CSV table of C-alpha atoms in Angstrom, one decimal:
chain,number,residue,atom,x,y,z
A,1339,UNK,CA,0.2,-0.4,0.0
A,1340,UNK,CA,1.3,3.5,-1.4
A,1341,UNK,CA,1.8,6.3,1.4
A,1342,UNK,CA,-0.1,8.6,-0.5
A,1343,UNK,CA,-3.6,5.8,-0.8
A,1344,UNK,CA,-3.3,5.8,3.6
A,1345,UNK,CA,-3.1,9.3,3.4
A,1346,UNK,CA,-6.4,10.2,0.9
A,1347,UNK,CA,-8.0,7.1,3.3
A,1348,UNK,CA,-6.9,8.2,6.6
A,1349,UNK,CA,-8.0,12.1,5.1
A,1350,UNK,CA,-11.4,10.4,4.7
A,1351,UNK,CA,-11.6,9.2,8.2
A,1352,UNK,CA,-10.7,12.7,9.8
A,1353,UNK,CA,-13.6,14.1,7.2
A,1354,UNK,CA,-16.3,12.2,9.3
A,1355,UNK,CA,-19.0,13.3,11.8
A,1356,UNK,CA,-16.2,13.1,14.7
A,1357,UNK,CA,-17.0,10.5,17.0
A,1358,UNK,CA,-17.9,8.9,20.2
A,1359,UNK,CA,-14.6,7.2,22.4
A,1360,UNK,CA,-15.6,3.7,23.3
A,1361,UNK,CA,-14.3,4.1,26.3
A,1362,UNK,CA,-15.0,5.9,30.3
A,1363,UNK,CA,-12.3,9.0,29.1
A,1364,UNK,CA,-9.7,9.5,29.4
A,1365,UNK,CA,-8.7,7.2,26.9
A,1366,UNK,CA,-5.1,5.4,27.8
A,1367,UNK,CA,-3.9,3.7,25.9
A,1368,UNK,CA,-1.1,1.1,25.8
A,1369,UNK,CA,-0.4,0.4,22.5
A,1370,UNK,CA,-0.6,2.8,19.8
A,1371,UNK,CA,-1.1,2.1,15.4
A,1372,UNK,CA,1.4,0.5,14.0
A,1373,UNK,CA,0.9,-0.4,10.2
A,1374,UNK,CA,3.3,-2.4,8.7
A,1375,UNK,CA,4.9,-1.6,5.8
A,1376,UNK,CA,3.3,-4.6,4.0
A,1377,UNK,CA,-0.8,-6.6,3.9
A,1378,UNK,CA,1.2,-9.4,5.5
A,1379,UNK,CA,4.2,-7.6,7.6
A,1380,UNK,CA,4.1,-7.3,11.6
A,1381,UNK,CA,2.0,-4.2,12.6
A,1382,UNK,CA,0.1,-3.0,15.1
A,1383,UNK,CA,-3.3,-2.7,13.5
A,1384,UNK,CA,-5.2,-0.4,15.7
A,1385,UNK,CA,-5.1,0.2,19.2
A,1386,UNK,CA,-5.0,-1.2,23.2
A,1387,UNK,CA,-6.9,1.4,25.1
A,1388,UNK,CA,-6.4,-0.3,29.2
A,1389,UNK,CA,-9.6,-0.7,30.1
A,1390,UNK,CA,-10.4,-2.9,33.3
A,1391,UNK,CA,-12.7,-5.9,32.8
A,1392,UNK,CA,-16.0,-5.1,32.1
A,1393,UNK,CA,-16.6,-1.3,31.0
A,1394,UNK,CA,-18.4,-0.7,29.0
A,1395,UNK,CA,-17.6,0.1,25.2
A,1396,UNK,CA,-19.5,2.4,23.1
A,1397,UNK,CA,-19.9,2.7,18.9
A,1398,UNK,CA,-17.9,5.4,18.1
A,1399,UNK,CA,-20.4,6.1,15.5
A,1400,UNK,CA,-23.9,5.7,14.3
A,1401,UNK,CA,-24.5,2.5,11.9
A,1402,UNK,CA,-25.2,-0.9,12.1
A,1403,UNK,CA,-23.7,-4.1,13.4
A,1404,UNK,CA,-21.4,-6.1,10.7
A,1405,UNK,CA,-20.7,-9.3,13.1
A,1406,UNK,CA,-21.5,-9.6,16.9
A,1407,UNK,CA,-19.7,-13.0,16.9
A,1408,UNK,CA,-16.5,-15.5,18.6
A,1409,UNK,CA,-13.1,-15.6,16.2
A,1410,UNK,CA,-10.8,-18.2,16.6
A,1411,UNK,CA,-12.0,-18.4,20.9
A,1412,UNK,CA,-12.2,-14.1,22.1
A,1413,UNK,CA,-15.7,-12.3,21.7
A,1414,UNK,CA,-15.6,-9.7,18.4
A,1415,UNK,CA,-17.7,-7.0,17.8
A,1416,UNK,CA,-18.0,-5.1,14.4
A,1417,UNK,CA,-19.8,-1.8,13.0
A,1418,UNK,CA,-20.4,-0.4,10.1
A,1419,UNK,CA,-20.5,3.3,9.5
A,1420,UNK,CA,-22.1,5.6,7.5
A,1421,UNK,CA,-19.2,6.4,5.2
A,1422,UNK,CA,-18.6,2.5,5.1
A,1423,UNK,CA,-16.0,3.0,7.1
A,1424,UNK,CA,-16.5,-0.4,10.4
A,1425,UNK,CA,-14.9,-1.2,13.1
A,1426,UNK,CA,-13.9,-3.3,15.6
A,1427,UNK,CA,-13.3,-3.8,18.9
A,1428,UNK,CA,-12.2,-7.3,21.3
A,1429,UNK,CA,-11.9,-9.1,23.7
A,1430,UNK,CA,-16.3,-8.2,24.5
A,1431,UNK,CA,-19.2,-9.4,25.3
A,1432,UNK,CA,-21.6,-8.0,23.0
A,1433,UNK,CA,-24.6,-6.4,23.7
A,1434,UNK,CA,-26.1,-6.5,19.7
A,1435,UNK,CA,-26.9,-8.3,17.4
A,1436,UNK,CA,-25.9,-9.0,13.6
A,1437,UNK,CA,-27.9,-6.8,12.1
A,1438,UNK,CA,-29.9,-4.4,13.9
A,1439,UNK,CA,-29.1,-0.8,14.2
A,1440,UNK,CA,-26.5,1.1,16.9
A,1441,UNK,CA,-26.5,5.1,17.7
A,1442,UNK,CA,-23.5,6.9,19.0
A,1443,UNK,CA,-22.8,6.9,22.2
A,1444,UNK,CA,-24.7,3.1,22.7
A,1445,UNK,CA,-23.4,0.3,25.2
A,1446,UNK,CA,-22.4,-2.5,22.7
A,1447,UNK,CA,-20.4,-4.4,24.6
A,1448,UNK,CA,-18.8,-4.7,27.7
A,1449,UNK,CA,-14.6,-6.2,27.9
A,1450,UNK,CA,-13.4,-9.3,28.5
A,1451,UNK,CA,-11.0,-11.1,29.7
A,1452,UNK,CA,-7.7,-11.4,26.6
A,1453,UNK,CA,-4.2,-12.9,26.0
A,1454,UNK,CA,-4.3,-9.6,23.9
A,1455,UNK,CA,-2.3,-7.6,26.8
A,1456,UNK,CA,0.1,-8.3,29.9
A,1457,UNK,CA,-3.4,-6.3,31.5
A,1458,UNK,CA,-7.0,-5.5,30.3
A,1459,UNK,CA,-7.3,-3.8,27.6
A,1460,UNK,CA,-9.4,-2.9,24.3
A,1461,UNK,CA,-8.1,-4.1,21.1
A,1462,UNK,CA,-9.8,-1.4,18.9
A,1463,UNK,CA,-9.5,-0.9,14.9
A,1464,UNK,CA,-11.0,0.8,11.8
A,1465,UNK,CA,-11.5,-0.4,8.5
A,1466,UNK,CA,-11.3,0.9,4.7
A,1467,UNK,CA,-12.8,-2.6,2.8
A,1468,UNK,CA,-9.0,-4.7,3.8
A,1469,UNK,CA,-6.9,-1.6,4.6
A,1470,UNK,CA,-6.9,-1.6,8.7
A,1471,UNK,CA,-6.6,2.5,9.2
A,1472,UNK,CA,-6.1,4.9,13.0
A,1473,UNK,CA,-9.0,4.3,15.2
A,1474,UNK,CA,-8.2,7.1,17.4
A,1475,UNK,CA,-8.4,9.3,13.9
A,1476,UNK,CA,-11.7,9.1,14.4
A,1477,UNK,CA,-11.9,10.9,18.0
A,1478,UNK,CA,-12.8,15.5,17.7
A,1479,UNK,CA,-9.2,17.0,17.0
A,1480,UNK,CA,-8.0,19.1,19.5
A,1481,UNK,CA,-8.8,22.6,19.5
A,1482,UNK,CA,-5.6,24.4,19.7
A,1483,UNK,CA,-6.2,27.0,22.1
A,1484,UNK,CA,-4.9,31.0,21.9
A,1485,UNK,CA,-2.6,32.6,25.5
A,1486,UNK,CA,-2.6,36.1,25.9
A,1487,UNK,CA,1.5,37.2,25.6
A,1488,UNK,CA,2.3,38.9,27.9
A,1489,UNK,CA,5.0,41.0,26.8
A,1490,UNK,CA,8.3,41.7,28.0
A,1491,UNK,CA,8.6,42.5,31.3
A,1492,UNK,CA,8.8,46.2,32.9
A,1493,UNK,CA,8.5,48.3,36.4
A,1494,UNK,CA,5.4,46.8,38.1
A,1495,UNK,CA,2.7,48.2,37.8
A,1496,UNK,CA,3.6,48.6,34.2
A,1497,UNK,CA,0.8,48.0,31.1
A,1498,UNK,CA,1.8,46.3,27.6
A,1499,UNK,CA,2.1,48.3,25.3
A,1500,UNK,CA,-0.5,46.3,23.2
A,1501,UNK,CA,-1.7,42.4,23.0
A,1502,UNK,CA,-0.5,40.6,21.6
A,1503,UNK,CA,-1.1,36.6,21.0
A,1504,UNK,CA,1.0,33.2,21.1
A,1505,UNK,CA,-0.7,30.2,20.0
A,1506,UNK,CA,-0.8,27.3,23.3
A,1507,UNK,CA,1.2,23.9,22.9
A,1508,UNK,CA,0.4,21.6,20.3
A,1509,UNK,CA,-0.4,18.0,21.4
A,1510,UNK,CA,1.9,15.6,19.4
A,1511,UNK,CA,0.4,13.7,16.7
A,1512,UNK,CA,0.5,9.7,16.8
A,1513,UNK,CA,3.2,8.8,15.5
A,1514,UNK,CA,5.3,11.6,17.6
A,1515,UNK,CA,3.6,10.4,20.2
A,1516,UNK,CA,5.0,6.8,19.5
A,1517,UNK,CA,8.1,9.1,20.6
A,1518,UNK,CA,7.1,10.3,24.5
A,1519,UNK,CA,5.2,10.2,27.1
A,1520,UNK,CA,2.5,13.1,26.6
A,1521,UNK,CA,-1.2,13.9,26.8
A,1522,UNK,CA,-3.1,14.0,24.5
A,1523,UNK,CA,-6.6,16.6,25.7
A,1524,UNK,CA,-9.5,16.4,22.5
A,1525,UNK,CA,-12.3,18.3,22.9
A,1526,UNK,CA,-15.1,18.9,20.5
A,1527,UNK,CA,-19.7,17.8,21.1
A,1528,UNK,CA,-20.1,17.4,24.5
A,1529,UNK,CA,-19.7,13.7,23.4
A,1530,UNK,CA,-17.2,13.1,23.3
A,1531,UNK,CA,-14.3,15.4,24.7
A,1532,UNK,CA,-11.1,12.8,26.1
A,1533,UNK,CA,-7.3,12.8,26.7
A,1534,UNK,CA,-5.5,9.8,25.2
A,1535,UNK,CA,-2.4,9.2,27.5
A,1536,UNK,CA,0.4,6.4,27.4
A,1537,UNK,CA,0.7,3.8,29.5
A,1538,UNK,CA,3.9,0.9,29.3
A,1539,UNK,CA,3.3,-0.6,26.0
A,1540,UNK,CA,1.7,-4.7,25.9
A,1541,UNK,CA,4.3,-6.4,24.2
A,1542,UNK,CA,2.3,-8.4,22.8
A,1543,UNK,CA,1.9,-8.6,18.9
């Protein structure tokens, strides 16, 4: 898969209506999306979100249940979104049935114990056809904050000659976040604000 094709698909995801986080926030990422260079090469085709067994799993957007059942002994739930993308959750116990319509934010499953991570986690995936994409791109982008620039220091009580504005600190991109322990705070619709923080990475592929 070429870089251009991947970029076009990611642009499609980011143009979609911002989604709802799949778990109660803040989201804690145990392992980031790490796409393989070729379809059959090693990589990580989703993100692992740390959460306790029994945590409620929500639909990130409106859609329909594509699949709800077991795959290789683990519970898997797959939802088809209106734009044709498909999002997956595992290991879970589905609370909905195949073909059922769901709404954004609806509790559709509960997290079960699995072997994908050292500690309990939700493996969250996103596909366009057979191509895996970064599911975090479904969440609202962080909103930059504009902070007042006090200007050069002067004597006590002195006023700055004018007002200027400096852009506040920007959150890391997913790629930069893979190399740094950083926090990303997202905001958007009232249903979807979340913060994403890095935790110890899983050693399971």
